[in-house]
Short mmCIF file of C-alpha atoms (C1' of nucleotides) in Angstrom, two decimals:
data_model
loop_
_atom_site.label_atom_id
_atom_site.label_comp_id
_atom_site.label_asym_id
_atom_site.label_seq_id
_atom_site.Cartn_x
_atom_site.Cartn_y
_atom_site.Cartn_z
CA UNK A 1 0.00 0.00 0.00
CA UNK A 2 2.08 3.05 -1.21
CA UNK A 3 0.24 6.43 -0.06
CA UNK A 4 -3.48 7.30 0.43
CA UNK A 5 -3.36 9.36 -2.16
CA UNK A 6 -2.27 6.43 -4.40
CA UNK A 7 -4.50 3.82 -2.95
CA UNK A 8 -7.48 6.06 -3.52
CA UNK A 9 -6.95 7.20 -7.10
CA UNK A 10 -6.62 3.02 -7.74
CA UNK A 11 -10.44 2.62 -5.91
CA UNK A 12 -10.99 5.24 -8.48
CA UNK A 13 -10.10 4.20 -11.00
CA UNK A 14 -11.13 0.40 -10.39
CA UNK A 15 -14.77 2.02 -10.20
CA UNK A 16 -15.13 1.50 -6.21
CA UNK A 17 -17.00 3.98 -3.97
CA UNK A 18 -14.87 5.87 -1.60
CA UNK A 19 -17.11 5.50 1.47
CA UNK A 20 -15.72 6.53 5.14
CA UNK A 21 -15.55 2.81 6.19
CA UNK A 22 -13.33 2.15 3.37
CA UNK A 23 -11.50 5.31 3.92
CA UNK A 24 -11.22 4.42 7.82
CA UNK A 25 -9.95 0.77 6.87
CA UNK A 26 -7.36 2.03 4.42
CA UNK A 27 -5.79 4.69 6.76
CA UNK A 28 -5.24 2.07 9.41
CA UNK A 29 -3.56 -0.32 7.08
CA UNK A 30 -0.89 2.34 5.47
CA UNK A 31 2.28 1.58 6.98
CA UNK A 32 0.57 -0.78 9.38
CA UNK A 33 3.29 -3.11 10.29
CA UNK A 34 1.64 -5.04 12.89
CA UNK A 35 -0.17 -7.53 10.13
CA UNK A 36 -3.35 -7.32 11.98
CA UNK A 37 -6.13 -9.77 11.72
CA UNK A 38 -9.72 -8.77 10.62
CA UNK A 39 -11.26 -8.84 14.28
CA UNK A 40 -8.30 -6.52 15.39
CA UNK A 41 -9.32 -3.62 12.53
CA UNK A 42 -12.80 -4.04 13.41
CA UNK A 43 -11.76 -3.72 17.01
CA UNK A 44 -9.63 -0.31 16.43
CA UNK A 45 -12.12 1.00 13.83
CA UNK A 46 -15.49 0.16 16.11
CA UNK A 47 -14.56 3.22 18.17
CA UNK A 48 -14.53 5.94 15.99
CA UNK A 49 -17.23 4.28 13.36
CA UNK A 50 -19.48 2.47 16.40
CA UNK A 51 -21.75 1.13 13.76
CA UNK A 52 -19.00 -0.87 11.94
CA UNK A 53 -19.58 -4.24 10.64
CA UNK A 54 -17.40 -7.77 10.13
CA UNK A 55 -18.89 -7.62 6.85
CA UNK A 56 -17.55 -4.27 5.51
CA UNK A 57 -14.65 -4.77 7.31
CA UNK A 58 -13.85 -7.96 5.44
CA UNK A 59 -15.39 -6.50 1.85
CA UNK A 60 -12.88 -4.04 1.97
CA UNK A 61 -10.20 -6.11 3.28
CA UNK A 62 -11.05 -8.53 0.05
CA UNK A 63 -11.64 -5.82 -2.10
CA UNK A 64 -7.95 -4.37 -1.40
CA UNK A 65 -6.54 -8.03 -1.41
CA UNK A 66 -7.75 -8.42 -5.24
CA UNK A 67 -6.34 -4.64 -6.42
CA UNK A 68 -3.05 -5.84 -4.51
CA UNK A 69 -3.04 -3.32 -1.79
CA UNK A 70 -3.08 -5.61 0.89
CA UNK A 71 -1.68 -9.44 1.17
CA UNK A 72 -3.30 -12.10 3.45
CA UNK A 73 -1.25 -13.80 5.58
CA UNK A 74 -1.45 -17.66 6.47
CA UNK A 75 0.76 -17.53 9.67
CA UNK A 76 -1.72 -18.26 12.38
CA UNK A 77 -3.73 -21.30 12.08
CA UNK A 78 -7.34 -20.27 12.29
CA UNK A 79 -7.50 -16.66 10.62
CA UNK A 80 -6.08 -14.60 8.46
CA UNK A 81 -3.62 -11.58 9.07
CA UNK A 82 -3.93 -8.75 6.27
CA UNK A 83 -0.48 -6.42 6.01
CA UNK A 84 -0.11 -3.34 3.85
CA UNK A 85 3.41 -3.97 2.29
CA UNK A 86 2.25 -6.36 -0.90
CA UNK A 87 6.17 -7.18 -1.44
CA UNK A 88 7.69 -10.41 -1.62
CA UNK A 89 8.99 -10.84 2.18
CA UNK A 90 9.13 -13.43 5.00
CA UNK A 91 7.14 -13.05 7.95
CA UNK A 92 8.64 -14.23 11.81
CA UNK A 93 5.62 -15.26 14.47
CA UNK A 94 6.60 -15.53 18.01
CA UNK A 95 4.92 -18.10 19.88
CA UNK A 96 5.55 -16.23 23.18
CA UNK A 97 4.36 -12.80 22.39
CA UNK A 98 2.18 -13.39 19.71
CA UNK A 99 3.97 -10.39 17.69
CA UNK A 100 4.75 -11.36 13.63
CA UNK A 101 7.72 -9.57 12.66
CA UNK A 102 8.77 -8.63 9.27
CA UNK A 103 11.60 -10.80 7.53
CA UNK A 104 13.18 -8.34 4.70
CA UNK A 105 15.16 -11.27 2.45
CA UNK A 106 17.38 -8.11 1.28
CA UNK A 107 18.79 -7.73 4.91
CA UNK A 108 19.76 -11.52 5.32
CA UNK A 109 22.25 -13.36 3.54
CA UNK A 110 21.58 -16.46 4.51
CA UNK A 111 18.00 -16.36 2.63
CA UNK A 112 17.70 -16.71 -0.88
CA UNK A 113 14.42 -17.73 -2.80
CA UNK A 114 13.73 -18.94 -6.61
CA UNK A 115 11.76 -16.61 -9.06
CA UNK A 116 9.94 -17.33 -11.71
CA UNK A 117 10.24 -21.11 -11.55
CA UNK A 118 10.82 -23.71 -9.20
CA UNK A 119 11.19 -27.84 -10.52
CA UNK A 120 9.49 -26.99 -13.40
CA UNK A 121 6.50 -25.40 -11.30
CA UNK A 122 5.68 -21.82 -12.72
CA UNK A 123 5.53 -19.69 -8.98
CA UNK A 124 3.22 -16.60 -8.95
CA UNK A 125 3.72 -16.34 -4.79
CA UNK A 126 5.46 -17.11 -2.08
CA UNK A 127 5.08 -17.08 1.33
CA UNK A 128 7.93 -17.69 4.06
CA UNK A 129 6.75 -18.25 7.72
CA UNK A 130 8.99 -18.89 10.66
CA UNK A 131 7.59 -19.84 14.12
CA UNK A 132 9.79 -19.47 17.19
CA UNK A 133 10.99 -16.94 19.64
CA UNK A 134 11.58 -13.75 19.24
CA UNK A 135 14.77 -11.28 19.69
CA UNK A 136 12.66 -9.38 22.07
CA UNK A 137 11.37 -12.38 24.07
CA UNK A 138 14.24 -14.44 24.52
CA UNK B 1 6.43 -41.12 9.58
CA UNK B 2 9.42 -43.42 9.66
CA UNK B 3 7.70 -46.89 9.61
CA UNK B 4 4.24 -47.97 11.11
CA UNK B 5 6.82 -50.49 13.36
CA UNK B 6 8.55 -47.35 14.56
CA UNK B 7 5.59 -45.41 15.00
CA UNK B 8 3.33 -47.63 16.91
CA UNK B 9 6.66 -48.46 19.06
CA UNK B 10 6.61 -44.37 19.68
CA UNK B 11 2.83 -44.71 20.56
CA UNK B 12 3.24 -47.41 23.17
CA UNK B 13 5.69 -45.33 24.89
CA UNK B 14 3.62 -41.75 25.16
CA UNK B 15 1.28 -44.28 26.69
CA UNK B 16 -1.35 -44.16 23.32
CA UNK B 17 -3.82 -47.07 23.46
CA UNK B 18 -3.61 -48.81 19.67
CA UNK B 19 -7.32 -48.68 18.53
CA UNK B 20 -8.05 -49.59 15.03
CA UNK B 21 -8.88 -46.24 14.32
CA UNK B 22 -5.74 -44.92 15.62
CA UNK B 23 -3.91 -47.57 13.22
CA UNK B 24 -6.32 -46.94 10.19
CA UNK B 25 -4.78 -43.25 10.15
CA UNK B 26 -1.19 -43.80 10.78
CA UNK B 27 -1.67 -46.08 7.71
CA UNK B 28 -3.22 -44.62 5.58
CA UNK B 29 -0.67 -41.60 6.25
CA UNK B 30 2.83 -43.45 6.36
CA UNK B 31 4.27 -42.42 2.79
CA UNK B 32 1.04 -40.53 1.99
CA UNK B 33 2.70 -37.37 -0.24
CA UNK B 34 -0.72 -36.03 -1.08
CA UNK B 35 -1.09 -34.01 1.89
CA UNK B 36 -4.65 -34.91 2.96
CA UNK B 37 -7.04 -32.71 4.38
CA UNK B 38 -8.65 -33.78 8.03
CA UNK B 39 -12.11 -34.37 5.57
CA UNK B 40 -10.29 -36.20 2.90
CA UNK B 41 -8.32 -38.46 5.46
CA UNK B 42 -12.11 -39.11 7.14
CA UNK B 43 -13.61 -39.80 3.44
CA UNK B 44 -10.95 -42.06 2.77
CA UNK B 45 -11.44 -44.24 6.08
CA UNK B 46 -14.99 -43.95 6.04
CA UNK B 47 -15.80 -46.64 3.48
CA UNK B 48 -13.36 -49.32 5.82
CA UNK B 49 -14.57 -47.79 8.76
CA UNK B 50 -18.08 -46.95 8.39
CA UNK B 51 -18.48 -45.55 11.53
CA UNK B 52 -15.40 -43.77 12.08
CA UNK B 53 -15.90 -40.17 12.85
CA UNK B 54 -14.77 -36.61 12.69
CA UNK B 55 -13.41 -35.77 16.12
CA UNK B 56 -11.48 -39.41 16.19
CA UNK B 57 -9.39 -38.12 12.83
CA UNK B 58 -8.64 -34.86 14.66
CA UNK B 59 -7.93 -35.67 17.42
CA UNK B 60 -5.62 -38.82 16.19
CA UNK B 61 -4.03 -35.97 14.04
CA UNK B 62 -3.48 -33.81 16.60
CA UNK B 63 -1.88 -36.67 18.93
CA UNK B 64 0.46 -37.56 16.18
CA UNK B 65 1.40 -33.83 15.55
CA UNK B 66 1.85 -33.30 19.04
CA UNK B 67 4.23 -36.94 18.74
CA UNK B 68 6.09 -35.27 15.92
CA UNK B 69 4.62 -38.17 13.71
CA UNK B 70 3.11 -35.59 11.06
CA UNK B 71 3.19 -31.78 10.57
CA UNK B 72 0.34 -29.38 10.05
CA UNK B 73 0.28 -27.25 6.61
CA UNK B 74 -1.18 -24.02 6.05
CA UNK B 75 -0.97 -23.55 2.77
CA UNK B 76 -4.75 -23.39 1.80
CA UNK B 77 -6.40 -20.60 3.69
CA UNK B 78 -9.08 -21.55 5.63
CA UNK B 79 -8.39 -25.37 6.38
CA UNK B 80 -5.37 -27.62 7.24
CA UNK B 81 -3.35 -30.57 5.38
CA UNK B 82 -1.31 -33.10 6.66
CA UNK B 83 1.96 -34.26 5.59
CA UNK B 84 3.57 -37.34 7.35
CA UNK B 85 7.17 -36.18 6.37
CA UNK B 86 8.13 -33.91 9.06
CA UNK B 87 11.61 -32.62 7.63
CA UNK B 88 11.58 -28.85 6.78
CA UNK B 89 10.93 -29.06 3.39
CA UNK B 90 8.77 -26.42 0.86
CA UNK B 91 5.31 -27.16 -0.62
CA UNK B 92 3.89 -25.68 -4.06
CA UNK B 93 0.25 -25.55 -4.77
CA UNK B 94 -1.22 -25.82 -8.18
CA UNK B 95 -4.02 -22.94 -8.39
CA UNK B 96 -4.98 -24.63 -11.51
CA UNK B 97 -5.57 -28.60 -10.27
CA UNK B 98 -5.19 -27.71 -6.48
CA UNK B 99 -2.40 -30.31 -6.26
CA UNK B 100 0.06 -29.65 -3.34
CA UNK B 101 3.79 -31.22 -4.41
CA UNK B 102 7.10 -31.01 -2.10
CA UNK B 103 9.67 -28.81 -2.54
CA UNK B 104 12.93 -30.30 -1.29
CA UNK B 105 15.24 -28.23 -0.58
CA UNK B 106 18.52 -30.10 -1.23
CA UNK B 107 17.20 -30.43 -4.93
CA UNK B 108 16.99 -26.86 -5.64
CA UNK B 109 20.11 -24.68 -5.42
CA UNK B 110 18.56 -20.92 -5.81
CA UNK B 111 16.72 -21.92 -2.44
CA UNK B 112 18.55 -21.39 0.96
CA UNK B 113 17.38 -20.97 4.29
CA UNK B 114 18.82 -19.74 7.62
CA UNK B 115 19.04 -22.47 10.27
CA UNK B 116 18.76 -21.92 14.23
CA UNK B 117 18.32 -17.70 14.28
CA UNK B 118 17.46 -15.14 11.69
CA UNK B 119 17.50 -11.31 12.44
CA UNK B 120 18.15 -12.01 16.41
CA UNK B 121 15.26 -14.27 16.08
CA UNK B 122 15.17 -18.21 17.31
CA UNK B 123 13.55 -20.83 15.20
CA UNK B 124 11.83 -23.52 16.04
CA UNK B 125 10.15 -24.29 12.56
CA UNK B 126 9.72 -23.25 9.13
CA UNK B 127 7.32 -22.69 6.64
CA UNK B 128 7.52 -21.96 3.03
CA UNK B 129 4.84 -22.24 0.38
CA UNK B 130 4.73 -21.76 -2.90
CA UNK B 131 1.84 -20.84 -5.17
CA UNK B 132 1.36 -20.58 -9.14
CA UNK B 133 0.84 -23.07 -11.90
CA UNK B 134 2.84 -26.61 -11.72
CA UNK B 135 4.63 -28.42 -13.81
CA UNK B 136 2.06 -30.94 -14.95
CA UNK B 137 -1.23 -28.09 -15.64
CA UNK B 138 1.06 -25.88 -17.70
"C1'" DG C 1 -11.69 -53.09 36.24
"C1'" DT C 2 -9.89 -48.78 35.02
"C1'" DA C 3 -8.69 -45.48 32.41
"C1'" DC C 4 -8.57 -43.77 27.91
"C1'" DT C 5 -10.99 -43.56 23.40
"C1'" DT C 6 -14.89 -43.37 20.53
"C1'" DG C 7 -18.91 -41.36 18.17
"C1'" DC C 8 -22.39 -38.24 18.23
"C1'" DA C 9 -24.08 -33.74 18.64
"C1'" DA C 10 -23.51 -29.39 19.97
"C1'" DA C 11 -20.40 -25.53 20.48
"C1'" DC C 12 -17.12 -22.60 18.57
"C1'" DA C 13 -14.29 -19.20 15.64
"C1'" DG C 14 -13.52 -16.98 11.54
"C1'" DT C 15 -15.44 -15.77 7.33
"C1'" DT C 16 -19.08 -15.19 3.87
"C1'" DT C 17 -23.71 -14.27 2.25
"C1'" DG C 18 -28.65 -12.38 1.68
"C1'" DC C 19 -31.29 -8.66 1.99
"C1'" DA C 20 -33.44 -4.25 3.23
"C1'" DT C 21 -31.76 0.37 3.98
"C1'" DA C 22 -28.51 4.09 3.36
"C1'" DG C 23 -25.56 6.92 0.83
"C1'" DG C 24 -21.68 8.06 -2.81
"C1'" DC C 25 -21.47 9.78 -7.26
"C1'" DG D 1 -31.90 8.77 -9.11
"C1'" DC D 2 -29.13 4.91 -9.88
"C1'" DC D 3 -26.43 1.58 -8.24
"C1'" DT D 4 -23.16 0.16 -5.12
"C1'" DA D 5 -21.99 -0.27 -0.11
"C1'" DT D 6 -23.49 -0.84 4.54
"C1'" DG D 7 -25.09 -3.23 8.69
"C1'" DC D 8 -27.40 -6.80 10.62
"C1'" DA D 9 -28.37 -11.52 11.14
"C1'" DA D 10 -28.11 -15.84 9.55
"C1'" DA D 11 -25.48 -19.30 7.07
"C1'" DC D 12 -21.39 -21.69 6.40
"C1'" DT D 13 -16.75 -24.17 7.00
"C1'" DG D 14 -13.36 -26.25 9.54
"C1'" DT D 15 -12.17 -27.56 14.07
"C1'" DT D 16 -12.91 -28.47 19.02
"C1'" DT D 17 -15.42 -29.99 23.05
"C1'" DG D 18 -18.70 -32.49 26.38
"C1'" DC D 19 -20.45 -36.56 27.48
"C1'" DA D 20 -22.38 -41.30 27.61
"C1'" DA D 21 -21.14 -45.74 25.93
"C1'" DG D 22 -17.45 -48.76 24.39
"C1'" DT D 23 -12.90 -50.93 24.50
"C1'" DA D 24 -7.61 -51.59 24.88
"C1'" DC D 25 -4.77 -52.94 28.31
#
DNA sequence: GTACTTGCAAACAGTTTGCATAGGC
DNA sequence: GCCTATGCAAACTGTTTGCAAGTAC
């Protein structure tokens, strides 16, 4: 998700309405990098907008997943986490704090990833997860 | 999933009682590479075991997860899939035929992966999935 | 015989859907 | 004013749980 202003000429132009729930949703997801899950947006949202629903909530949240704005992430068993930054990155989950932290492939040497193709397999995604404990916890 | 020898052996220790539904699912899961879904394991029994149900596949899953017997996958949103080979190794799933084939790491030289600790981070497990078009639909 | 396990149904969590109303354009 | 978006409730999917009856040991 680069800007607002960015984000919302692409609602534009994909024909979308710019209402204040989608407004409200978008705002909280720019440079978001806490990868929150759909009950935690509808958590922080339901106080300013008290009449809020799950189902706008997740509308938008699928509506910016399919103009890539947003990725959804499979770390947690159970429910999806939605994070702003649509790049190709890995994604750390502590199991003590609960806290996913970003994994930039550029900062770590020790990473490196096909593109393109893998065995013969054409790849359009990827997704890295690693469970464990974090730098903060340990 | 070494063996079904080694694997009962393993059960008999953790104290397991050997039901026949306990050893329909190890079986049917001991060099399984398809990756099963908890409702494709239970369709798959149910014709044997007629009156084999739901909560008796999870919760045999979940005992041989928690046994280190099989690992859970996340690489379909909204469900799980089971793989009885519980080396880290990558998984690649077909949009087009919904396939799920392993990625083994040794094979594949543009693929590398940090061991133990990554960005001050400790790891206890990883996860990497693949998505796109395999080899076969394309 | 004594636990543990099973099978059933009900509970549960996260997500999606149907529909009348509201509101952006 | 048209047509899409909203909010609510209900439906739905995958998984877990509670409990009486059954069974491995």
């Amino acid at each position: 998700m680069h800007s607002f202003d960015k984000t919302i000429q692409k609602l534009r132009q994909e024909g979308f309405k710019l209402t204040p729930q989608r407004l409200a949703v978008i705002k909280h997801m720019i440079g978001n990098s806490r990868h929150p899950s759909a009950l935690a947006i509808h958590k922080d949202l339901k106080r300013r907008y008290p009449s809020l629903s799950f189902s706008t909530v997740y509308n938008t949240l699928n509506m910016l997943e399919r103009i890539e704005e947003v990725q959804s992430l499979n770390v947690i068993d159970g429910h999806l986490n939605y994070d702003p930054d649509i790049s190709t990155h890995g994604h750390f989950l502590c199991t003590k704090c609960g806290t996913i932290h970003d994994i930039r492939f550029e900062d770590c040497d020790d990473i490196k990833l096909p593109q393109g193709e893998i065995g013969g397999h054409t790849i359009s995604s990827i997704q890295v997860s690693f469970k464990g404990t974090c730098r903060i916890c340990r």
